[in-house]
PDB file of C-alpha atoms in Angstrom:
ATOM      1  CA  UNK T   2       6.419 -27.344 -42.690  1.00  0.00           C
ATOM      2  CA  UNK T   3       7.633 -23.988 -43.422  1.00  0.00           C
ATOM      3  CA  UNK T   4       9.262 -21.352 -41.358  1.00  0.00           C
ATOM      4  CA  UNK T   5       6.074 -19.112 -42.006  1.00  0.00           C
ATOM      5  CA  UNK T   6       4.140 -21.786 -40.776  1.00  0.00           C
ATOM      6  CA  UNK T   7       6.594 -22.751 -37.689  1.00  0.00           C
ATOM      7  CA  UNK T   8       6.157 -19.462 -36.100  1.00  0.00           C
ATOM      8  CA  UNK T   9       2.330 -19.624 -35.916  1.00  0.00           C
ATOM      9  CA  UNK T  10       2.981 -22.754 -34.389  1.00  0.00           C
ATOM     10  CA  UNK T  11       4.877 -21.712 -31.205  1.00  0.00           C
ATOM     11  CA  UNK T  12       2.526 -18.962 -31.216  1.00  0.00           C
ATOM     12  CA  UNK T  13       5.075 -16.026 -32.769  1.00  0.00           C
ATOM     13  CA  UNK T  14       3.176 -12.301 -33.248  1.00  0.00           C
ATOM     14  CA  UNK T  15       2.657 -11.616 -36.646  1.00  0.00           C
ATOM     15  CA  UNK T  16       5.199  -8.387 -37.594  1.00  0.00           C
ATOM     16  CA  UNK T  17       4.303  -4.986 -36.484  1.00  0.00           C
ATOM     17  CA  UNK T  18       5.022  -1.483 -38.544  1.00  0.00           C
ATOM     18  CA  UNK T  19       7.465   0.562 -36.224  1.00  0.00           C
ATOM     19  CA  UNK T  20       5.783   2.117 -33.613  1.00  0.00           C
ATOM     20  CA  UNK T  21       5.825   5.924 -34.415  1.00  0.00           C
ATOM     21  CA  UNK T  22       6.592   8.819 -31.817  1.00  0.00           C
ATOM     22  CA  UNK T  23       3.936  10.355 -31.544  1.00  0.00           C
ATOM     23  CA  UNK T  24       2.005   6.849 -31.409  1.00  0.00           C
ATOM     24  CA  UNK T  25       4.396   6.437 -28.767  1.00  0.00           C
ATOM     25  CA  UNK T  26       3.585   9.041 -27.024  1.00  0.00           C
ATOM     26  CA  UNK T  27      -0.219   8.951 -27.444  1.00  0.00           C
ATOM     27  CA  UNK T  28      -0.126   5.440 -25.863  1.00  0.00           C
ATOM     28  CA  UNK T  29       1.953   6.599 -22.850  1.00  0.00           C
ATOM     29  CA  UNK T  30      -0.566   9.170 -22.060  1.00  0.00           C
ATOM     30  CA  UNK T  31      -3.864   6.792 -22.134  1.00  0.00           C
ATOM     31  CA  UNK T  32      -1.653   4.490 -19.891  1.00  0.00           C
ATOM     32  CA  UNK T  33      -1.080   7.482 -17.507  1.00  0.00           C
ATOM     33  CA  UNK T  34      -4.132   8.530 -17.646  1.00  0.00           C
ATOM     34  CA  UNK T  35      -5.802   4.507 -16.864  1.00  0.00           C
ATOM     35  CA  UNK T  36      -3.214   4.767 -13.817  1.00  0.00           C
ATOM     36  CA  UNK T  37      -4.777   8.514 -12.441  1.00  0.00           C
ATOM     37  CA  UNK T  38      -7.798   6.328 -12.825  1.00  0.00           C
ATOM     38  CA  UNK T  39      -6.898   3.447 -10.701  1.00  0.00           C
ATOM     39  CA  UNK T  40      -5.596   5.846  -8.074  1.00  0.00           C
ATOM     40  CA  UNK T  41      -8.655   8.190  -7.633  1.00  0.00           C
ATOM     41  CA  UNK T  42     -11.168   5.069  -7.728  1.00  0.00           C
ATOM     42  CA  UNK T  43      -8.553   4.048  -4.772  1.00  0.00           C
ATOM     43  CA  UNK T  44      -9.916   7.102  -2.764  1.00  0.00           C
ATOM     44  CA  UNK T  45     -13.442   7.353  -3.727  1.00  0.00           C
ATOM     45  CA  UNK T  46     -13.436   3.527  -2.505  1.00  0.00           C
ATOM     46  CA  UNK T  47     -12.295   4.361   0.665  1.00  0.00           C
ATOM     47  CA  UNK T  48     -14.385   7.472   1.551  1.00  0.00           C
ATOM     48  CA  UNK T  49     -16.920   4.996   0.625  1.00  0.00           C
ATOM     49  CA  UNK T  50     -15.923   2.609   2.719  1.00  0.00           C
ATOM     50  CA  UNK T  51     -15.388   4.121   5.536  1.00  0.00           C
ATOM     51  CA  UNK T  52     -19.172   5.874   5.231  1.00  0.00           C
ATOM     52  CA  UNK T  53     -20.467   2.847   4.738  1.00  0.00           C
ATOM     53  CA  UNK T  54     -18.754   1.043   7.884  1.00  0.00           C
ATOM     54  CA  UNK T  55     -19.438   4.138  10.244  1.00  0.00           C
ATOM     55  CA  UNK T  56     -23.226   4.417   9.215  1.00  0.00           C
ATOM     56  CA  UNK T  57     -23.811   0.222   9.880  1.00  0.00           C
ATOM     57  CA  UNK T  58     -25.061  -0.200   6.551  1.00  0.00           C
ATOM     58  CA  UNK T  59     -24.994  -3.630   7.045  1.00  0.00           C
ATOM     59  CA  UNK T  60     -28.003  -3.623   9.811  1.00  0.00           C
ATOM     60  CA  UNK T  61     -31.113  -2.418   7.550  1.00  0.00           C
ATOM     61  CA  UNK T  62     -29.984  -5.398   5.487  1.00  0.00           C
ATOM     62  CA  UNK T  63     -30.757  -8.027   7.843  1.00  0.00           C
ATOM     63  CA  UNK T  64     -26.592  -9.011   7.507  1.00  0.00           C
ATOM     64  CA  UNK T  65     -25.506  -9.892  11.195  1.00  0.00           C
ATOM     65  CA  UNK T  66     -21.792  -7.936  10.665  1.00  0.00           C
ATOM     66  CA  UNK T  67     -19.494  -6.205   8.070  1.00  0.00           C
ATOM     67  CA  UNK T  68     -17.735  -9.257   7.056  1.00  0.00           C
ATOM     68  CA  UNK T  69     -21.387 -10.893   6.313  1.00  0.00           C
ATOM     69  CA  UNK T  70     -22.144  -7.631   4.467  1.00  0.00           C
ATOM     70  CA  UNK T  71     -18.955  -7.396   2.004  1.00  0.00           C
ATOM     71  CA  UNK T  72     -19.430 -12.047   1.552  1.00  0.00           C
ATOM     72  CA  UNK T  73     -22.887 -11.313   0.456  1.00  0.00           C
ATOM     73  CA  UNK T  74     -23.223  -8.218  -1.385  1.00  0.00           C
ATOM     74  CA  UNK T  75     -19.539  -8.060  -3.220  1.00  0.00           C
ATOM     75  CA  UNK T  76     -18.192 -11.836  -2.750  1.00  0.00           C
ATOM     76  CA  UNK T  77     -15.163 -10.976  -1.151  1.00  0.00           C
ATOM     77  CA  UNK T  78     -13.204 -12.577   1.923  1.00  0.00           C
ATOM     78  CA  UNK T  79     -13.427 -11.347   5.780  1.00  0.00           C
ATOM     79  CA  UNK T  80      -9.670 -10.548   5.261  1.00  0.00           C
ATOM     80  CA  UNK T  81     -10.649  -8.612   2.103  1.00  0.00           C
ATOM     81  CA  UNK T  82     -13.373  -6.984   4.057  1.00  0.00           C
ATOM     82  CA  UNK T  83     -11.163  -5.754   6.489  1.00  0.00           C
ATOM     83  CA  UNK T  84      -8.497  -4.540   4.267  1.00  0.00           C
ATOM     84  CA  UNK T  85     -11.238  -2.131   2.831  1.00  0.00           C
ATOM     85  CA  UNK T  86     -11.251  -0.346   6.228  1.00  0.00           C
ATOM     86  CA  UNK T  87      -7.701  -0.501   6.695  1.00  0.00           C
ATOM     87  CA  UNK T  88      -7.400   1.697   3.617  1.00  0.00           C
ATOM     88  CA  UNK T  89     -10.190   3.824   4.352  1.00  0.00           C
ATOM     89  CA  UNK T  90      -8.421   4.370   7.819  1.00  0.00           C
ATOM     90  CA  UNK T  91      -5.422   5.229   6.624  1.00  0.00           C
ATOM     91  CA  UNK T  92      -6.828   7.603   4.065  1.00  0.00           C
ATOM     92  CA  UNK T  93      -8.977   9.071   6.689  1.00  0.00           C
ATOM     93  CA  UNK T  94      -5.731   9.314   8.763  1.00  0.00           C
ATOM     94  CA  UNK T  95      -3.589  11.392   5.983  1.00  0.00           C
ATOM     95  CA  UNK T  96      -6.474  13.922   5.524  1.00  0.00           C
ATOM     96  CA  UNK T  97      -6.873  14.038   8.836  1.00  0.00           C
ATOM     97  CA  UNK T  98      -2.687  15.513   8.991  1.00  0.00           C
ATOM     98  CA  UNK T  99      -3.071  17.995   5.765  1.00  0.00           C
ATOM     99  CA  UNK T 100      -5.639  19.568   7.579  1.00  0.00           C
ATOM    100  CA  UNK T 101      -3.488  19.725  10.476  1.00  0.00           C
ATOM    101  CA  UNK T 102      -0.284  20.601   8.545  1.00  0.00           C
ATOM    102  CA  UNK T 103      -2.050  23.437   6.454  1.00  0.00           C
ATOM    103  CA  UNK T 104      -4.421  26.685   6.888  1.00  0.00           C
ATOM    104  CA  UNK T 105      -6.885  25.034   4.159  1.00  0.00           C
ATOM    105  CA  UNK T 106      -8.145  28.380   4.779  1.00  0.00           C
ATOM    106  CA  UNK T 107      -5.213  30.363   2.563  1.00  0.00           C
ATOM    107  CA  UNK T 108      -4.625  26.942  -0.589  1.00  0.00           C
ATOM    108  CA  UNK T 109      -8.383  25.666  -1.026  1.00  0.00           C
ATOM    109  CA  UNK T 110      -8.653  27.624  -4.272  1.00  0.00           C
ATOM    110  CA  UNK T 111      -5.756  25.797  -5.144  1.00  0.00           C
ATOM    111  CA  UNK T 112      -6.665  22.510  -4.160  1.00  0.00           C
ATOM    112  CA  UNK T 113      -5.584  20.688  -0.955  1.00  0.00           C
ATOM    113  CA  UNK T 114      -8.979  20.679   0.309  1.00  0.00           C
ATOM    114  CA  UNK T 115     -11.418  20.703  -2.760  1.00  0.00           C
ATOM    115  CA  UNK T 116      -9.008  17.508  -4.032  1.00  0.00           C
ATOM    116  CA  UNK T 117      -8.495  15.487  -0.076  1.00  0.00           C
ATOM    117  CA  UNK T 118      -9.518  12.354  -1.542  1.00  0.00           C
ATOM    118  CA  UNK T 119      -6.608  12.132  -4.068  1.00  0.00           C
ATOM    119  CA  UNK T 120      -3.131  11.845  -3.176  1.00  0.00           C
ATOM    120  CA  UNK T 121      -2.711   9.043  -6.110  1.00  0.00           C
ATOM    121  CA  UNK T 122      -1.799   6.732  -3.389  1.00  0.00           C
ATOM    122  CA  UNK T 123      -2.507   2.953  -4.046  1.00  0.00           C
ATOM    123  CA  UNK T 124      -4.391   0.507  -2.099  1.00  0.00           C
ATOM    124  CA  UNK T 125      -1.161  -1.342  -1.657  1.00  0.00           C
ATOM    125  CA  UNK T 126       0.988   1.629  -0.388  1.00  0.00           C
ATOM    126  CA  UNK T 127      -2.791   2.323   2.307  1.00  0.00           C
ATOM    127  CA  UNK T 128      -2.275  -1.200   3.422  1.00  0.00           C
ATOM    128  CA  UNK T 129       0.794  -1.575   3.946  1.00  0.00           C
ATOM    129  CA  UNK T 130       1.230   1.899   6.167  1.00  0.00           C
ATOM    130  CA  UNK T 131      -2.406   0.954   7.826  1.00  0.00           C
ATOM    131  CA  UNK T 132      -0.663  -0.230  11.549  1.00  0.00           C
ATOM    132  CA  UNK T 133       1.147   2.954  11.581  1.00  0.00           C
ATOM    133  CA  UNK T 134      -0.848   5.633  10.514  1.00  0.00           C
ATOM    134  CA  UNK T 135       0.451   7.656  13.702  1.00  0.00           C
ATOM    135  CA  UNK T 136       3.848   7.640  12.363  1.00  0.00           C
ATOM    136  CA  UNK T 137       2.660   8.447   8.581  1.00  0.00           C
ATOM    137  CA  UNK T 138       0.256  11.098  10.191  1.00  0.00           C
ATOM    138  CA  UNK T 139       2.867  12.978  12.304  1.00  0.00           C
ATOM    139  CA  UNK T 140       5.324  12.899   9.809  1.00  0.00           C
ATOM    140  CA  UNK T 141       2.944  14.154   6.924  1.00  0.00           C
ATOM    141  CA  UNK T 142       1.802  17.727   9.721  1.00  0.00           C
ATOM    142  CA  UNK T 143       5.368  17.888  10.419  1.00  0.00           C
ATOM    143  CA  UNK T 144       6.670  18.247   7.106  1.00  0.00           C
ATOM    144  CA  UNK T 145       3.912  20.427   6.065  1.00  0.00           C
ATOM    145  CA  UNK T 146       4.205  23.101   8.843  1.00  0.00           C
ATOM    146  CA  UNK T 147       7.539  23.135   8.629  1.00  0.00           C
ATOM    147  CA  UNK T 148       6.660  24.422   5.020  1.00  0.00           C
ATOM    148  CA  UNK T 149       4.213  26.568   5.637  1.00  0.00           C
ATOM    149  CA  UNK T 150       6.258  28.542   8.321  1.00  0.00           C
ATOM    150  CA  UNK T 151       9.560  28.583   5.515  1.00  0.00           C
ATOM    151  CA  UNK T 152       7.091  30.759   3.258  1.00  0.00           C
ATOM    152  CA  UNK T 153       9.231  29.487   0.473  1.00  0.00           C
ATOM    153  CA  UNK T 154       7.191  26.924  -1.156  1.00  0.00           C
ATOM    154  CA  UNK T 155       3.409  27.360  -1.965  1.00  0.00           C
ATOM    155  CA  UNK T 156       1.154  24.840  -0.189  1.00  0.00           C
ATOM    156  CA  UNK T 157      -0.791  24.003  -3.451  1.00  0.00           C
ATOM    157  CA  UNK T 158      -2.065  21.070  -4.155  1.00  0.00           C
ATOM    158  CA  UNK T 159       0.849  19.260  -6.031  1.00  0.00           C
ATOM    159  CA  UNK T 160       3.154  20.240  -2.935  1.00  0.00           C
ATOM    160  CA  UNK T 161       0.630  18.862  -0.498  1.00  0.00           C
ATOM    161  CA  UNK T 162       0.501  15.685  -2.494  1.00  0.00           C
ATOM    162  CA  UNK T 163       4.121  15.272  -2.534  1.00  0.00           C
ATOM    163  CA  UNK T 164       4.489  15.708   0.957  1.00  0.00           C
ATOM    164  CA  UNK T 165       1.988  13.059   1.422  1.00  0.00           C
ATOM    165  CA  UNK T 166       3.355  10.235  -1.274  1.00  0.00           C
ATOM    166  CA  UNK T 167       7.051  10.598   0.541  1.00  0.00           C
ATOM    167  CA  UNK T 168       5.625  10.657   3.739  1.00  0.00           C
ATOM    168  CA  UNK T 169       4.079   7.402   3.186  1.00  0.00           C
ATOM    169  CA  UNK T 170       6.851   5.359   1.157  1.00  0.00           C
ATOM    170  CA  UNK T 171       9.113   6.738   4.108  1.00  0.00           C
ATOM    171  CA  UNK T 172       7.405   5.122   6.274  1.00  0.00           C
ATOM    172  CA  UNK T 173       6.690   1.576   4.176  1.00  0.00           C
ATOM    173  CA  UNK T 174      10.365   1.224   3.490  1.00  0.00           C
ATOM    174  CA  UNK T 175      11.650   1.908   7.080  1.00  0.00           C
ATOM    175  CA  UNK T 176      10.862  -1.236   9.688  1.00  0.00           C
ATOM    176  CA  UNK T 177       9.108   0.606  12.749  1.00  0.00           C
ATOM    177  CA  UNK T 178      12.053   1.218  15.633  1.00  0.00           C
ATOM    178  CA  UNK T 179      13.153  -0.876  17.871  1.00  0.00           C
ATOM    179  CA  UNK T 180      12.397  -0.644  21.308  1.00  0.00           C
ATOM    180  CA  UNK T 181      14.290   2.596  22.925  1.00  0.00           C
ATOM    181  CA  UNK T 182      15.263   0.978  26.273  1.00  0.00           C
ATOM    182  CA  UNK T 183      18.930  -0.537  25.737  1.00  0.00           C
ATOM    183  CA  UNK T 184      20.117  -2.720  28.173  1.00  0.00           C
ATOM    184  CA  UNK T 185      23.370  -2.047  30.450  1.00  0.00           C
ATOM    185  CA  UNK T 186      24.643  -5.694  29.624  1.00  0.00           C
ATOM    186  CA  UNK T 187      26.171  -6.389  26.710  1.00  0.00           C
ATOM    187  CA  UNK T 188      25.306  -9.966  26.020  1.00  0.00           C
ATOM    188  CA  UNK T 189      21.633  -8.801  26.432  1.00  0.00           C
ATOM    189  CA  UNK T 190      22.361  -5.202  24.099  1.00  0.00           C
ATOM    190  CA  UNK T 191      24.063  -7.085  21.620  1.00  0.00           C
ATOM    191  CA  UNK T 192      20.730 -10.239  21.536  1.00  0.00           C
ATOM    192  CA  UNK T 193      18.721  -6.801  20.642  1.00  0.00           C
ATOM    193  CA  UNK T 194      21.133  -5.565  17.867  1.00  0.00           C
ATOM    194  CA  UNK T 195      20.809  -9.329  16.240  1.00  0.00           C
ATOM    195  CA  UNK T 196      17.266  -9.317  16.735  1.00  0.00           C
ATOM    196  CA  UNK T 197      16.939  -5.347  15.408  1.00  0.00           C
ATOM    197  CA  UNK T 198      19.260  -6.731  12.093  1.00  0.00           C
ATOM    198  CA  UNK T 199      17.352  -9.254  11.486  1.00  0.00           C
ATOM    199  CA  UNK T 200      13.924  -7.475  11.790  1.00  0.00           C
ATOM    200  CA  UNK T 201      15.334  -5.614   9.428  1.00  0.00           C
ATOM    201  CA  UNK T 202      15.811  -8.114   6.755  1.00  0.00           C
ATOM    202  CA  UNK T 203      12.441 -10.010   7.544  1.00  0.00           C
ATOM    203  CA  UNK T 204      10.937  -6.322   6.260  1.00  0.00           C
ATOM    204  CA  UNK T 205      12.814  -6.391   3.752  1.00  0.00           C
ATOM    205  CA  UNK T 206      12.327  -9.929   2.535  1.00  0.00           C
ATOM    206  CA  UNK T 207       8.637  -8.939   3.241  1.00  0.00           C
ATOM    207  CA  UNK T 208       8.772  -5.861   0.915  1.00  0.00           C
ATOM    208  CA  UNK T 209       9.867  -8.202  -1.714  1.00  0.00           C
ATOM    209  CA  UNK T 210       7.041 -10.464  -0.946  1.00  0.00           C
ATOM    210  CA  UNK T 211       4.628  -7.924  -1.441  1.00  0.00           C
ATOM    211  CA  UNK T 212       6.010  -7.424  -5.250  1.00  0.00           C
ATOM    212  CA  UNK T 213       4.424 -10.573  -6.539  1.00  0.00           C
ATOM    213  CA  UNK T 214       1.934 -11.255  -3.092  1.00  0.00           C
ATOM    214  CA  UNK T 215       0.025  -7.803  -2.857  1.00  0.00           C
ATOM    215  CA  UNK T 216      -1.730  -6.747   0.271  1.00  0.00           C
ATOM    216  CA  UNK T 217      -5.150  -7.332  -0.453  1.00  0.00           C
ATOM    217  CA  UNK T 218      -4.440 -10.880  -0.928  1.00  0.00           C
ATOM    218  CA  UNK T 219      -4.675 -13.711   2.039  1.00  0.00           C
ATOM    219  CA  UNK T 220      -2.353 -15.918   2.946  1.00  0.00           C
ATOM    220  CA  UNK T 221      -3.752 -18.654   1.486  1.00  0.00           C
ATOM    221  CA  UNK T 222      -4.033 -16.810  -2.253  1.00  0.00           C
ATOM    222  CA  UNK T 223      -0.682 -15.585  -1.703  1.00  0.00           C
ATOM    223  CA  UNK T 224       1.135 -19.023  -0.713  1.00  0.00           C
ATOM    224  CA  UNK T 225      -0.532 -20.686  -4.170  1.00  0.00           C
ATOM    225  CA  UNK T 226       0.138 -17.771  -6.374  1.00  0.00           C
ATOM    226  CA  UNK T 227       3.777 -16.983  -7.367  1.00  0.00           C
ATOM    227  CA  UNK T 228       5.262 -16.461  -4.036  1.00  0.00           C
ATOM    228  CA  UNK T 229       5.789 -20.126  -3.367  1.00  0.00           C
ATOM    229  CA  UNK T 230       8.019 -19.800  -6.558  1.00  0.00           C
ATOM    230  CA  UNK T 231       9.735 -16.664  -5.276  1.00  0.00           C
ATOM    231  CA  UNK T 232      10.195 -18.488  -1.452  1.00  0.00           C
ATOM    232  CA  UNK T 233      11.920 -21.594  -3.575  1.00  0.00           C
ATOM    233  CA  UNK T 234      13.831 -19.893  -5.980  1.00  0.00           C
ATOM    234  CA  UNK T 235      15.979 -17.578  -2.975  1.00  0.00           C
ATOM    235  CA  UNK T 236      15.947 -20.622  -0.453  1.00  0.00           C
ATOM    236  CA  UNK T 237      13.528 -19.533   1.861  1.00  0.00           C
ATOM    237  CA  UNK T 238      10.617 -21.686   3.361  1.00  0.00           C
ATOM    238  CA  UNK T 239       7.432 -20.003   2.329  1.00  0.00           C
ATOM    239  CA  UNK T 240       6.347 -19.953   5.933  1.00  0.00           C
ATOM    240  CA  UNK T 241       8.896 -17.723   6.364  1.00  0.00           C
ATOM    241  CA  UNK T 242       7.738 -15.414   3.424  1.00  0.00           C
ATOM    242  CA  UNK T 243       4.427 -15.512   4.844  1.00  0.00           C
ATOM    243  CA  UNK T 244       5.219 -13.917   8.270  1.00  0.00           C
ATOM    244  CA  UNK T 245       7.958 -11.315   6.840  1.00  0.00           C
ATOM    245  CA  UNK T 246       4.781 -10.320   4.502  1.00  0.00           C
ATOM    246  CA  UNK T 247       2.784  -9.934   7.123  1.00  0.00           C
ATOM    247  CA  UNK T 248       5.505  -8.312   9.286  1.00  0.00           C
ATOM    248  CA  UNK T 249       5.516  -5.571   5.988  1.00  0.00           C
ATOM    249  CA  UNK T 250       1.751  -4.843   6.109  1.00  0.00           C
ATOM    250  CA  UNK T 251       1.692  -4.535   9.562  1.00  0.00           C
ATOM    251  CA  UNK T 252       4.804  -3.614  11.331  1.00  0.00           C
ATOM    252  CA  UNK T 253       4.142  -5.709  14.270  1.00  0.00           C
ATOM    253  CA  UNK T 254       7.229  -8.163  15.418  1.00  0.00           C
ATOM    254  CA  UNK T 255       5.033 -10.186  16.540  1.00  0.00           C
ATOM    255  CA  UNK T 256       4.184 -11.611  13.060  1.00  0.00           C
ATOM    256  CA  UNK T 257       7.385 -12.868  12.977  1.00  0.00           C
ATOM    257  CA  UNK T 258       7.443 -15.322  16.079  1.00  0.00           C
ATOM    258  CA  UNK T 259       7.794 -18.862  15.849  1.00  0.00           C
ATOM    259  CA  UNK T 260       9.267 -18.360  12.274  1.00  0.00           C
ATOM    260  CA  UNK T 261      12.289 -15.534  11.435  1.00  0.00           C
ATOM    261  CA  UNK T 262      12.284 -14.391  15.208  1.00  0.00           C
TER     262      UNK T 262
END
């Protein structure tokens, strides 16, 4: 068997001509356009989910509930049906924050009002902050209001979009704050600090898990995929990885009870 035949047997790809700079730029532009299309689709989906749920669209079609409607019409699980609502509610909260932080009568011509559905946020990002929409909304409103009052930067569409994306990112990467009341007892205070440190570490692990098992997957779907292999490689029990993932999605420390805490 010749060397060429051996390469084919092992699935080696045939040699390709060198890629030109022009073709590389063309492919990159196509990839960027596709990514933008996906992000716009998430926004449109969120708006339509919100409208359908508000209108109780399942009733005239003879379905007993939202989850039954989603299962019958689209073949998606109960968990996925409610994650769609999480996306819709998170985006609605962001819209409200933008409205509160900007004077839309001044900036409507430049974009935020007309393109309110497109902040370039992924479904994963919206699900990740769905349990902390109040924090995200307050942060967006405060930052946009500060910019508007400073007069140093026009509140055009790119600026509003950048503020929204940064606020969502800031909330995603930061674990929820610990309780404000601190005990005077040094033993209790030390115990709470240890719990806070463990929670922060769990949040970081959860974000790592979300890299391989996105938030729209159920626990069962996540556990049967790459996540099990990742947990094995880092020496973390799968149930701990799942709990940390739930914590990163919801921001609720109760997700860690009986596992990491």
